[in-house]
Amino acid sequence: MISKYTYKGLTWVDLESPTEEELVHIMEEYSIPVLVGEEMHTKSFQSKIDLHPNFIYLILYFPKISHKNNKGLEQEIDFVVGNKFIITVHYEFIESLHEFSKTFEVDAILEKKMDVDHAGFLFYHLIKTLYMNSRYQLNDVNMLLRDTEKKIFEGTETRMVATISNINRTLLDFRQALRFHKEVLGEFELAAKQFFGEKFGYYLSSILSEYTKTQYILDSHKEILDDLRDTNDSLLASKTNETMKILTILTFLTMPVIVISSIFVMNTSFVLITSKVEFYFVLASMLLTSIIIFIYFKSKKWL
């Protein structure tokens, strides 16, 4: 599907899951080489950037959190940035691009002031929207981290193991999507200065700043999650040790009773209990032995 937007002499063409015919039409209209067209038609393996005589071609992956399975996904976006046009290609619906298109249309209708000397400025505003959307998603993760912290100290450490693992997987997928951005944007800065001129340098620095802010929040969330995992593991270990301590104490308390009772049920020729009084005496000795062990444990502060 092709969506085309124009604003002050600039054109943004958005292609969502384009057909071969649609790609050929765009390639012919904007003089895009066949090799680039083939890359735009299929999903790539990693982010990249190429400088061509009449445009800059780059591929970036952006993270998306799937709320169905709490798993992070990668969404590929191909950018073709020319002097008076920008083309975006993606293979599924991307909410942040849709939001940017609505803003783009409103700005065009209201004639709001926007830096639009060339399509590099459009790329700046577009990439800024994409990174802002990534930070919104990280804010959702932050709320989940706060909720997890609260539940850890409410005594639900065992259930939190799976929750912490799911959050960790989400952050790892997030990091996986952004792993090449720094290198690609660094190369884009060099190419864009050559393509658009040195005056565009401020906006290129702002693009890198948007990435840096997103990466900083991601790293901070990962550090907090690691601390929460360590705390949860410590509480689990403490609870396990307490359980083992109680079981050990119960074993020592019941051991004299078991030993004494075993002696009197042995099949021997000696009859040790001949009356009720002697039977009650044996019971009393069992109870007294357990009480003595209990008092000893108390004196040692093991209880």
Coordinates of C-alpha atoms in Angstrom, one line a residue, residues 93-201:
F93 CA 1.6 -1.6 10.4
I94 CA 3.8 0.7 12.6
E95 CA 1.9 2.8 15.0
S96 CA 4.5 5.6 15.3
L97 CA 4.6 6.1 11.5
H98 CA 0.8 6.3 11.5
E99 CA 0.9 8.9 14.2
F100 CA 3.5 10.9 12.3
S101 CA 1.4 10.8 9.2
K102 CA -1.5 12.4 11.1
T103 CA 0.8 15.1 12.5
F104 CA 2.3 15.6 9.0
E105 CA -1.2 16.2 7.5
V106 CA -2.2 18.6 10.3
D107 CA 1.0 20.6 9.9
A108 CA 0.4 20.8 6.2
I109 CA -3.2 22.0 6.6
L110 CA -2.4 24.6 9.3
E111 CA 0.9 25.6 7.6
K112 CA 2.8 25.3 10.9
K113 CA 6.4 26.4 10.8
M114 CA 8.6 23.5 10.3
D115 CA 12.2 23.3 9.1
V116 CA 11.7 21.9 5.6
D117 CA 14.6 23.1 3.4
H118 CA 15.1 19.5 2.3
A119 CA 14.0 16.0 3.1
G120 CA 16.7 15.6 5.7
F121 CA 14.5 17.7 8.1
L122 CA 11.6 15.3 7.5
F123 CA 13.9 12.4 8.4
Y124 CA 14.9 14.2 11.6
H125 CA 11.2 14.7 12.7
L126 CA 10.3 11.2 11.6
I127 CA 13.2 9.5 13.5
K128 CA 12.5 11.6 16.5
T129 CA 8.9 10.3 16.6
L130 CA 10.2 6.7 16.3
Y131 CA 12.6 7.1 19.3
M132 CA 9.9 8.9 21.3
N133 CA 7.6 5.9 20.7
S134 CA 10.4 3.6 21.9
R135 CA 10.7 5.6 25.1
Y136 CA 7.0 5.4 25.7
Q137 CA 7.3 1.6 25.5
L138 CA 10.2 1.7 27.9
N139 CA 8.0 3.8 30.3
D140 CA 5.5 0.9 30.3
V141 CA 8.4 -1.4 31.2
N142 CA 9.3 1.0 34.0
M143 CA 5.7 0.7 35.4
L144 CA 6.1 -3.1 35.3
L145 CA 9.4 -2.8 37.2
R146 CA 7.8 -0.8 39.9
D147 CA 4.9 -3.2 40.2
T148 CA 7.4 -6.1 40.4
E149 CA 9.4 -4.4 43.1
K150 CA 6.3 -4.0 45.2
K151 CA 5.2 -7.6 44.8
I152 CA 8.7 -8.9 45.6
F153 CA 8.5 -7.4 49.1
E154 CA 4.9 -8.6 49.6
G155 CA 6.2 -12.2 49.8
T156 CA 5.5 -13.4 46.3
E157 CA 9.2 -14.1 45.4
T158 CA 8.5 -17.4 43.7
R159 CA 5.9 -16.0 41.3
M160 CA 8.2 -13.0 40.5
V161 CA 10.9 -15.3 39.1
A162 CA 8.8 -15.8 35.9
T163 CA 7.9 -12.1 35.8
I164 CA 11.5 -11.0 36.1
S165 CA 12.5 -13.4 33.3
N166 CA 9.8 -12.1 31.0
I167 CA 10.9 -8.5 31.6
N168 CA 14.5 -9.4 31.0
R169 CA 13.5 -11.0 27.7
T170 CA 11.7 -7.9 26.7
L171 CA 14.7 -5.7 27.4
L172 CA 17.0 -8.1 25.6
D173 CA 14.8 -7.9 22.5
F174 CA 14.7 -4.1 22.9
R175 CA 18.5 -4.0 23.0
Q176 CA 18.7 -6.4 20.1
A177 CA 16.7 -4.1 17.9
L178 CA 18.8 -1.0 18.7
R179 CA 22.2 -2.7 18.7
F180 CA 23.4 -1.2 15.4
H181 CA 21.8 2.2 15.6
K182 CA 24.8 4.0 17.0
E183 CA 27.1 2.8 14.2
V184 CA 24.5 3.4 11.5
L185 CA 23.6 6.9 12.7
G186 CA 27.3 7.8 13.0
E187 CA 27.8 6.9 9.4
F188 CA 24.6 8.7 8.4
E189 CA 25.9 11.8 10.1
L190 CA 29.0 11.8 7.8
A191 CA 26.9 11.0 4.7
A192 CA 24.2 13.6 5.5
K193 CA 26.8 16.3 6.0
Q194 CA 28.2 15.5 2.6
F195 CA 24.7 15.2 1.0
F196 CA 22.8 18.1 2.7
G197 CA 25.7 20.4 3.9
E198 CA 27.3 21.3 7.2
K199 CA 24.3 23.4 8.3
F200 CA 22.4 20.2 8.9
G201 CA 24.9 19.2 11.5

